[in-house]
XYZ file of N, CA and C in Angstrom:
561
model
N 2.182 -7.561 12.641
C 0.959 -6.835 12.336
C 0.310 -6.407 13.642
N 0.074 -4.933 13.486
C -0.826 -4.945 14.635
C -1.906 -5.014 14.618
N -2.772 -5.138 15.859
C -4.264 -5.844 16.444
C -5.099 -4.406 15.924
N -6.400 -5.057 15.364
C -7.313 -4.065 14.740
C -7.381 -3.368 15.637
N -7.483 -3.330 17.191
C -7.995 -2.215 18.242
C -6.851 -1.070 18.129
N -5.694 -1.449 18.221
C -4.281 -0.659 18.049
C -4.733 0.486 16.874
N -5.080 -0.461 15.819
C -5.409 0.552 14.847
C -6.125 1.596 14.539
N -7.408 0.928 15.196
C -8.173 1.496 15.280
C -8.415 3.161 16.498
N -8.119 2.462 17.475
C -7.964 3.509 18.671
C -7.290 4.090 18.999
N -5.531 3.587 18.371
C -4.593 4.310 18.963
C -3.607 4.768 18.009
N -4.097 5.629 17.020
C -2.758 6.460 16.469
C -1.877 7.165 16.644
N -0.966 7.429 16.227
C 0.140 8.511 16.663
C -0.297 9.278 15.573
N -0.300 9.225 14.747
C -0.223 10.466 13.520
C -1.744 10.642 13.306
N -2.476 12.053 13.708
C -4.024 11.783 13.233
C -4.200 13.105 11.922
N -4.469 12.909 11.015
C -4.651 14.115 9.644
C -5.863 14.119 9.568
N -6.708 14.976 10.229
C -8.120 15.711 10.012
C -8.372 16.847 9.533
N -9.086 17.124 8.426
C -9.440 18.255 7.943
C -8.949 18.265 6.333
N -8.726 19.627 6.190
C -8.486 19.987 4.531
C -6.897 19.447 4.755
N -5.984 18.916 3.154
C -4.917 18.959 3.471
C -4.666 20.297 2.880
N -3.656 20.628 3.499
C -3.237 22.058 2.925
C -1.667 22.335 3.889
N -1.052 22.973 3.615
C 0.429 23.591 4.210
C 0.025 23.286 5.927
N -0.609 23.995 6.183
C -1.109 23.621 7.913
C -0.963 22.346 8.517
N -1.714 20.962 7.130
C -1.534 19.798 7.337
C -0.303 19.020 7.344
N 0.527 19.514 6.255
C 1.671 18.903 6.160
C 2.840 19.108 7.247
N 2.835 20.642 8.130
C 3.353 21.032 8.755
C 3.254 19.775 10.154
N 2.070 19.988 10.343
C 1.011 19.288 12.011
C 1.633 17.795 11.712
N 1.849 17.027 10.233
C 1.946 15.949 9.426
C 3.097 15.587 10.434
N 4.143 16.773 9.230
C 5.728 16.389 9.745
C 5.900 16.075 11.492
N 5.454 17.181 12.370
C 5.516 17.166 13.183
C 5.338 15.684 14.052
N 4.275 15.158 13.740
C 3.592 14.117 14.353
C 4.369 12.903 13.944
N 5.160 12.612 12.633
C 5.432 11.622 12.257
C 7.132 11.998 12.919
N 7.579 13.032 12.485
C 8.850 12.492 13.469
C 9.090 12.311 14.735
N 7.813 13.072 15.362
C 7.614 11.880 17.044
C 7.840 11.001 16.785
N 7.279 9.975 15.839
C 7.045 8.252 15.674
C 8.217 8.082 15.994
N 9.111 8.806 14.773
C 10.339 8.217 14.155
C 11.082 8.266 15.333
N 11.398 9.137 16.356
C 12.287 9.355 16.994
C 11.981 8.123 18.519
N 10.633 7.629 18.467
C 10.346 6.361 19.676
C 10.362 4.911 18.851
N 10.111 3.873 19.115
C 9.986 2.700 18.403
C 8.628 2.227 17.972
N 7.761 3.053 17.938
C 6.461 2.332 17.617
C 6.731 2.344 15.998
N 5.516 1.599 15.204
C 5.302 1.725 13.726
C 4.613 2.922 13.691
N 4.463 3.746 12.441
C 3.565 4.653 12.030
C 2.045 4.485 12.244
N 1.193 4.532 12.727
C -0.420 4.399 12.239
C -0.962 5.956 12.250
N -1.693 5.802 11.037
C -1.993 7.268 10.438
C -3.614 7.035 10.447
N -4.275 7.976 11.295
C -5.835 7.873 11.365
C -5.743 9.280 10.318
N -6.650 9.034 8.611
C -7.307 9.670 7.829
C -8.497 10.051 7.828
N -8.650 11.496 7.876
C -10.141 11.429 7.552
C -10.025 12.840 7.316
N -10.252 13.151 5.555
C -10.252 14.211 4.875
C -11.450 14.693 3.783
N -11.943 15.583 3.161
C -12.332 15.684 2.968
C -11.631 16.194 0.910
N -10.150 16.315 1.723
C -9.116 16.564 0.231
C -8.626 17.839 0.006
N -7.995 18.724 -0.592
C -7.225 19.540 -0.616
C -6.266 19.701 -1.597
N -4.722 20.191 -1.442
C -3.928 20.460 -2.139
C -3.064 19.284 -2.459
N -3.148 18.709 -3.798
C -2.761 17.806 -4.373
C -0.986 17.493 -4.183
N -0.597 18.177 -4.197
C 0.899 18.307 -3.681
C 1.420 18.692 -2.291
N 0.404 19.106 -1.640
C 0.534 18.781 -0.040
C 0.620 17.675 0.475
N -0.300 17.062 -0.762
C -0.548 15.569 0.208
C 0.751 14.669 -0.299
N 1.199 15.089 -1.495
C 1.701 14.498 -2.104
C 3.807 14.488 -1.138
N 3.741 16.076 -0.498
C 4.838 16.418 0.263
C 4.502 14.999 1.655
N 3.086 14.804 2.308
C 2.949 14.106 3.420
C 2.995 12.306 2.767
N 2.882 12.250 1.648
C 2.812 10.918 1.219
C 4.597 10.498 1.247
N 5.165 11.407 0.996
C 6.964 11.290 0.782
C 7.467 11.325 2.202
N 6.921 11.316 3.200
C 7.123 11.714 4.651
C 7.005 10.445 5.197
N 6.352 10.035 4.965
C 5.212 8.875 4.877
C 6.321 7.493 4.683
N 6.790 7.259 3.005
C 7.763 6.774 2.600
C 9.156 6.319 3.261
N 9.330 8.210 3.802
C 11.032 8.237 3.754
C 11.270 7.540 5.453
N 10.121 7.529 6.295
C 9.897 6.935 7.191
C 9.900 5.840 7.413
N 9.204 4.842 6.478
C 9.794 3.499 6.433
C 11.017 3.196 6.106
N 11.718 3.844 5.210
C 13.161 3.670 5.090
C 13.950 3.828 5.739
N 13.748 5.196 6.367
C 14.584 5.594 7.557
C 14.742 4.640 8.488
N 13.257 4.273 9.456
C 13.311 3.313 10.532
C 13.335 2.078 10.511
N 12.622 1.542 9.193
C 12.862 -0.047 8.667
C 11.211 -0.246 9.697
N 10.721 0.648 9.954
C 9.185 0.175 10.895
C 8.094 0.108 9.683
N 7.131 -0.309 10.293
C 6.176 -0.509 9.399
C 5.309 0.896 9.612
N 4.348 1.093 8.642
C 3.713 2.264 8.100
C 2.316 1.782 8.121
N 1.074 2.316 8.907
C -0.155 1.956 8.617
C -1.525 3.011 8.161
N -2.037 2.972 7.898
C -2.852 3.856 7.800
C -4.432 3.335 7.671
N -5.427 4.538 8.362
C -6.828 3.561 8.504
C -7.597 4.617 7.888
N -8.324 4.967 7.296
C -9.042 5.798 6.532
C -10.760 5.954 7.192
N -10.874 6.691 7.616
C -12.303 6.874 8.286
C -13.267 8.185 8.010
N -14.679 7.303 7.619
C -15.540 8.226 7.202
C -15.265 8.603 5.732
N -14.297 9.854 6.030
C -14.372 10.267 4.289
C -12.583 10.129 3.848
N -12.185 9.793 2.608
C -10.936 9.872 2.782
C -11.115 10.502 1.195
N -11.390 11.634 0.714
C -11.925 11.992 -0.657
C -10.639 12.700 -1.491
N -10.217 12.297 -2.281
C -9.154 13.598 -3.538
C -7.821 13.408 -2.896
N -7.341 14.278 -2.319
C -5.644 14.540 -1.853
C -5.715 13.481 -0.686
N -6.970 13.029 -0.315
C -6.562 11.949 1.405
C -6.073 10.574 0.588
N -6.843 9.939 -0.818
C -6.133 9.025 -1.072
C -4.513 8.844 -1.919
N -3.984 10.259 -1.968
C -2.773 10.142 -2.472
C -2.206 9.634 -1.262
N -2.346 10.298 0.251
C -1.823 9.815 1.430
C -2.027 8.405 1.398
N -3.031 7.897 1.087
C -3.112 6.631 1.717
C -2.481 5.754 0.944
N -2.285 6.238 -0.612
C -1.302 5.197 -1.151
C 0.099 5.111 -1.097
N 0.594 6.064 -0.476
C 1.697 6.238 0.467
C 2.407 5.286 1.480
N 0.977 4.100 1.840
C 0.910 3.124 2.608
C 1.229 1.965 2.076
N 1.905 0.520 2.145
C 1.660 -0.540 0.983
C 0.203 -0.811 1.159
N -0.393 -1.683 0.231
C -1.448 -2.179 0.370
C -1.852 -2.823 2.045
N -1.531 -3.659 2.089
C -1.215 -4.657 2.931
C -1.570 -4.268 4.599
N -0.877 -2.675 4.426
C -1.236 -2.054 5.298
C -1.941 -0.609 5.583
N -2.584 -0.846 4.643
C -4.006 -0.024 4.564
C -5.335 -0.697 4.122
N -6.131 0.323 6.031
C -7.424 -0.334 6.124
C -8.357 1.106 6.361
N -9.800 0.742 6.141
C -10.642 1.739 6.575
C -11.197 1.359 7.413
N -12.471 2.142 7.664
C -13.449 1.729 8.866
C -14.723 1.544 8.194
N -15.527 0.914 8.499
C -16.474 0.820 8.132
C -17.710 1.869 7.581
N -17.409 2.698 7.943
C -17.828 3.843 7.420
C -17.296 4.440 6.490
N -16.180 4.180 5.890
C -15.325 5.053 5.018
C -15.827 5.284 3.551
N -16.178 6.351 3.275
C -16.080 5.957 1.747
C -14.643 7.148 0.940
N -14.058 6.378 -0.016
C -12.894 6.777 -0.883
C -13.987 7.875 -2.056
N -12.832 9.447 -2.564
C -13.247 9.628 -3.495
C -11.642 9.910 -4.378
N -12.044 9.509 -5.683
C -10.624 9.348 -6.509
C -10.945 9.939 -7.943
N -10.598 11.093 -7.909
C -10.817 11.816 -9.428
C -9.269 12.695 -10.059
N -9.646 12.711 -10.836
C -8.499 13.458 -11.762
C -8.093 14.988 -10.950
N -7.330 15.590 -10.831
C -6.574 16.578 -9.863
C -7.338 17.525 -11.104
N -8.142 19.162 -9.614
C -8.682 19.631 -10.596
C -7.993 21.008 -10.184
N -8.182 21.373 -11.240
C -7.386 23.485 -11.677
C -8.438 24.268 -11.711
N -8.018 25.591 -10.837
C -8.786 26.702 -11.431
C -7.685 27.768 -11.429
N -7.599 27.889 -12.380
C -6.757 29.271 -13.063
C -7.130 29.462 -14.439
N -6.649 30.988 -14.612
C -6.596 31.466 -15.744
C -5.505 32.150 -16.681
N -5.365 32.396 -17.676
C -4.159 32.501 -18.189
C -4.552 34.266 -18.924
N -3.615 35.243 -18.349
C -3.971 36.423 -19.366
C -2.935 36.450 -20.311
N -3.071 36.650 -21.025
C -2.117 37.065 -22.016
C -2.115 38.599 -22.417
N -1.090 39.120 -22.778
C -0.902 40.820 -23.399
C 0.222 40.665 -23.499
N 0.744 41.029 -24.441
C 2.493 41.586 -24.668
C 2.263 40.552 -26.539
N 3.458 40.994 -26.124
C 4.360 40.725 -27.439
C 3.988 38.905 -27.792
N 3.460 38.447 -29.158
C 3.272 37.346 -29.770
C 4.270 36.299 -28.708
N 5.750 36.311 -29.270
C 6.289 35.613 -28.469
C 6.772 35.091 -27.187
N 5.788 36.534 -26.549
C 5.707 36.179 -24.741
C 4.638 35.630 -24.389
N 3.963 35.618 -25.418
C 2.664 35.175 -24.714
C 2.934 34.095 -25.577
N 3.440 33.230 -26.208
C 3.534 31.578 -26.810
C 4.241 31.515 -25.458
N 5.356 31.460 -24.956
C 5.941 31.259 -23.916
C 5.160 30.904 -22.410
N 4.326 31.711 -22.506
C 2.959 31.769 -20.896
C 2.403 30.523 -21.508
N 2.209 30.302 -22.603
C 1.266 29.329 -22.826
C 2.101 27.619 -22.604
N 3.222 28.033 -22.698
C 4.274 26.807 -22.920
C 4.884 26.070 -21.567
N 4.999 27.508 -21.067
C 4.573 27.189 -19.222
C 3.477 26.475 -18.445
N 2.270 26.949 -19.020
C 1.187 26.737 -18.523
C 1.071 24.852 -18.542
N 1.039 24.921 -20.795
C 1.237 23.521 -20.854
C 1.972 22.449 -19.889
N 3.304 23.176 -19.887
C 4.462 22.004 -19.325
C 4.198 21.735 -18.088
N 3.351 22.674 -17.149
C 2.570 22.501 -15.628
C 1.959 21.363 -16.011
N 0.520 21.731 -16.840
C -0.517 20.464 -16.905
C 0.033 19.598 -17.209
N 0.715 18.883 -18.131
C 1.447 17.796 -18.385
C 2.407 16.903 -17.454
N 2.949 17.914 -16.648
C 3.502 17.359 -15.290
C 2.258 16.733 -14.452
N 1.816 17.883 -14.197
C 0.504 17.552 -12.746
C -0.354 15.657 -13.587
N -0.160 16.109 -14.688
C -0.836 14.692 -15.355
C 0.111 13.732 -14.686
N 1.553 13.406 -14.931
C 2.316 12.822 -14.893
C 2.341 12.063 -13.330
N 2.242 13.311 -12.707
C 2.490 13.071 -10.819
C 1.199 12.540 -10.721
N -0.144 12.456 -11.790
C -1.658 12.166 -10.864
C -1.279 10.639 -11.265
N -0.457 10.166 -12.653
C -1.102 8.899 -13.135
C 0.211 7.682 -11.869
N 1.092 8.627 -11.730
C 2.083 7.846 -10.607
C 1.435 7.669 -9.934
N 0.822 8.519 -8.899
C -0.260 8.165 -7.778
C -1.003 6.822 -8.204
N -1.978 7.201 -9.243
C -2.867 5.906 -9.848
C -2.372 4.936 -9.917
N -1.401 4.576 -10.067
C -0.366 2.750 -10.116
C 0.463 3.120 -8.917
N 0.026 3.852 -7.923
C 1.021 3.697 -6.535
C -0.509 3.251 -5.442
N -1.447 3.777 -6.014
C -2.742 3.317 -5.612
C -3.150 1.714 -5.982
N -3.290 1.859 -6.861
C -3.679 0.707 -7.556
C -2.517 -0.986 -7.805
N -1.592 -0.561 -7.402
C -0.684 -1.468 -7.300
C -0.948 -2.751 -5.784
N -1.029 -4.120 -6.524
C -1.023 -4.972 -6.216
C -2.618 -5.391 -5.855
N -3.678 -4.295 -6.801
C -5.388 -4.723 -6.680
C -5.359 -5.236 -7.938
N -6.932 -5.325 -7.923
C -7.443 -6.175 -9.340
C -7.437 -4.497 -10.098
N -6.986 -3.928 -10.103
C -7.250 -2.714 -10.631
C -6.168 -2.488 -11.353
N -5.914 -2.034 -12.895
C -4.756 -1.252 -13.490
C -4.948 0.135 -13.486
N -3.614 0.615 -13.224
C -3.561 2.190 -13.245
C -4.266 2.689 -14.209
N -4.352 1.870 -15.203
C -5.844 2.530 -16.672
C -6.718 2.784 -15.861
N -7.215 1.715 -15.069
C -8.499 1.334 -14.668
C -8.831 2.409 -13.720
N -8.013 2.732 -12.914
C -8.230 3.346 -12.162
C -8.513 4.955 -12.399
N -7.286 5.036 -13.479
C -7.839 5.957 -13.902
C -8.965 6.857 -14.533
N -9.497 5.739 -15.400
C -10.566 5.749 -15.724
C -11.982 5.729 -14.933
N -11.950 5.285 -14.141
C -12.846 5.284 -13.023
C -12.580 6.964 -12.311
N -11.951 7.574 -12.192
C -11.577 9.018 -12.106
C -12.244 9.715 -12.747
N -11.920 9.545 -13.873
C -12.155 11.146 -14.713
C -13.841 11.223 -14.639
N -14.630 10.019 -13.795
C -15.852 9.946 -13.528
C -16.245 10.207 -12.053
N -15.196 11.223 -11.232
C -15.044 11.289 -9.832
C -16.159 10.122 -9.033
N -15.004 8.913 -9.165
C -15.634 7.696 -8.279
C -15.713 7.505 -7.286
N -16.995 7.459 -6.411
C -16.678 7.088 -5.091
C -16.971 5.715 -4.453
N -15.893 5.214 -3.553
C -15.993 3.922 -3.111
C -16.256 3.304 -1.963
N -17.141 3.030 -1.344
C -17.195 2.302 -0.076
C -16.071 1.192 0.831
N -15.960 1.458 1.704
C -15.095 -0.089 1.536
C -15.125 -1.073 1.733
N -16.509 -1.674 1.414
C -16.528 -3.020 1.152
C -16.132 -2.977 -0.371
N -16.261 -1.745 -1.188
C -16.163 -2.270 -2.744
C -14.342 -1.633 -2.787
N -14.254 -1.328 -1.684
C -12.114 -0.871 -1.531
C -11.715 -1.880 -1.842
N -12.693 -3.147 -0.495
C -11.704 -4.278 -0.137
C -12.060 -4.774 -1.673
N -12.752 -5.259 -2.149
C -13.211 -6.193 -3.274
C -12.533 -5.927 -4.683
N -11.910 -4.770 -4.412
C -11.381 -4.366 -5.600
C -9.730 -4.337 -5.233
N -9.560 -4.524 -4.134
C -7.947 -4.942 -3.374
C -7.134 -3.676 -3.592
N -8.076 -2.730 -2.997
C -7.313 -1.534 -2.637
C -6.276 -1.421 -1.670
N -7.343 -2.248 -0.504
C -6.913 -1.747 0.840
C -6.988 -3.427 1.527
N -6.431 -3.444 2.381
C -6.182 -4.795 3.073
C -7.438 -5.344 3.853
N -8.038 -4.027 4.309
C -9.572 -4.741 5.339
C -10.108 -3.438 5.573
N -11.282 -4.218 6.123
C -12.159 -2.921 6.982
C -11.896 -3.506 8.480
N -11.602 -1.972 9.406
C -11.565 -2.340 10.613
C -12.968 -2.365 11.764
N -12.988 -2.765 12.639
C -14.383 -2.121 13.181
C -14.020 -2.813 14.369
């Protein structure tokens, strides 16, 4: 394990800002430095949230990294870590994810804005609609994995968690640690 100061002060991988394509790019970049020297991963967070499947491309990066190197993976969450920053962070095991004392988590249901036109022919437009469905039903699918990839090994069930969502919850982390999100607060 490394020493809270390590963690705290000295990351290799830092993700600031919106996540979005830009992020995942700057992401990759930074993490296969790691991979290619011997240090562990430590990932300084601090987002404000973004594209749900961006984060979700940097959370698999994240993963395939511990496997690859057999190193450990850390991540510290600071200030704000809100929407797409905690898919990243559950990317992390528990164990080794911490915030800062300042951090607060926000964790809500993945949100859409689109619209659907329809014109043509009856049976092209059941079809747009069948598409549309089989999207939302997925994106459901990939949010509730997250939720028990989050919530795994807290006092929390992926219900729970979920449920606490669809009420866009936000969490401090003293109520992270208490609810055994995250391993500690650093400071």
């Amino acid at each position: 394990m490394l020493a809270n100061s390590e963690l705290l002060f000295r990351p290799n991988v830092r993700i600031y800002g919106p996540i979005d394509d830009r992020a995942v790019l700057d992401a990759l970049d930074q993490i296969n430095a790691v991979l290619d020297g011997e240090q562990d991963l430590v990932i300084e967070l601090n987002t404000r949230g973004g594209d749900a499947d961006a984060a979700r491309r940097i959370a698999l990066e994240i993963k395939l990294f511990r496997e690859r190197s057999g190193r450990n993976a850390y991540c510290v969450g600071k200030t704000v870590v809100y929407s797409a920053g905690v898919t990243i962070l559950a990317a992390v095991s528990k164990r080794f994810r911490f915030l800062a004392r300042d951090a607060v988590l926000l964790i809500h249901e993945r949100r859409l804005e689109d619209s659907i036109a329809l014109n043509g022919p009856i049976k092209a437009c059941i079809q747009i609609v069948r598409e549309q469905l089989s999207m939302l039903e997925t994106a459901e699918k990939l949010e509730l994995q997250g939720f028990a990839e989050f919530a795994e090994g807290s006092k929390l069930s992926a219900e729970d968690l979920y449920r606490r969502a669809t009420e866009s919850c936000y969490l401090f982390s003293e109520e992270a640690v208490e609810l055994g999100l995250v391993a500690g607060i650093l400071e």
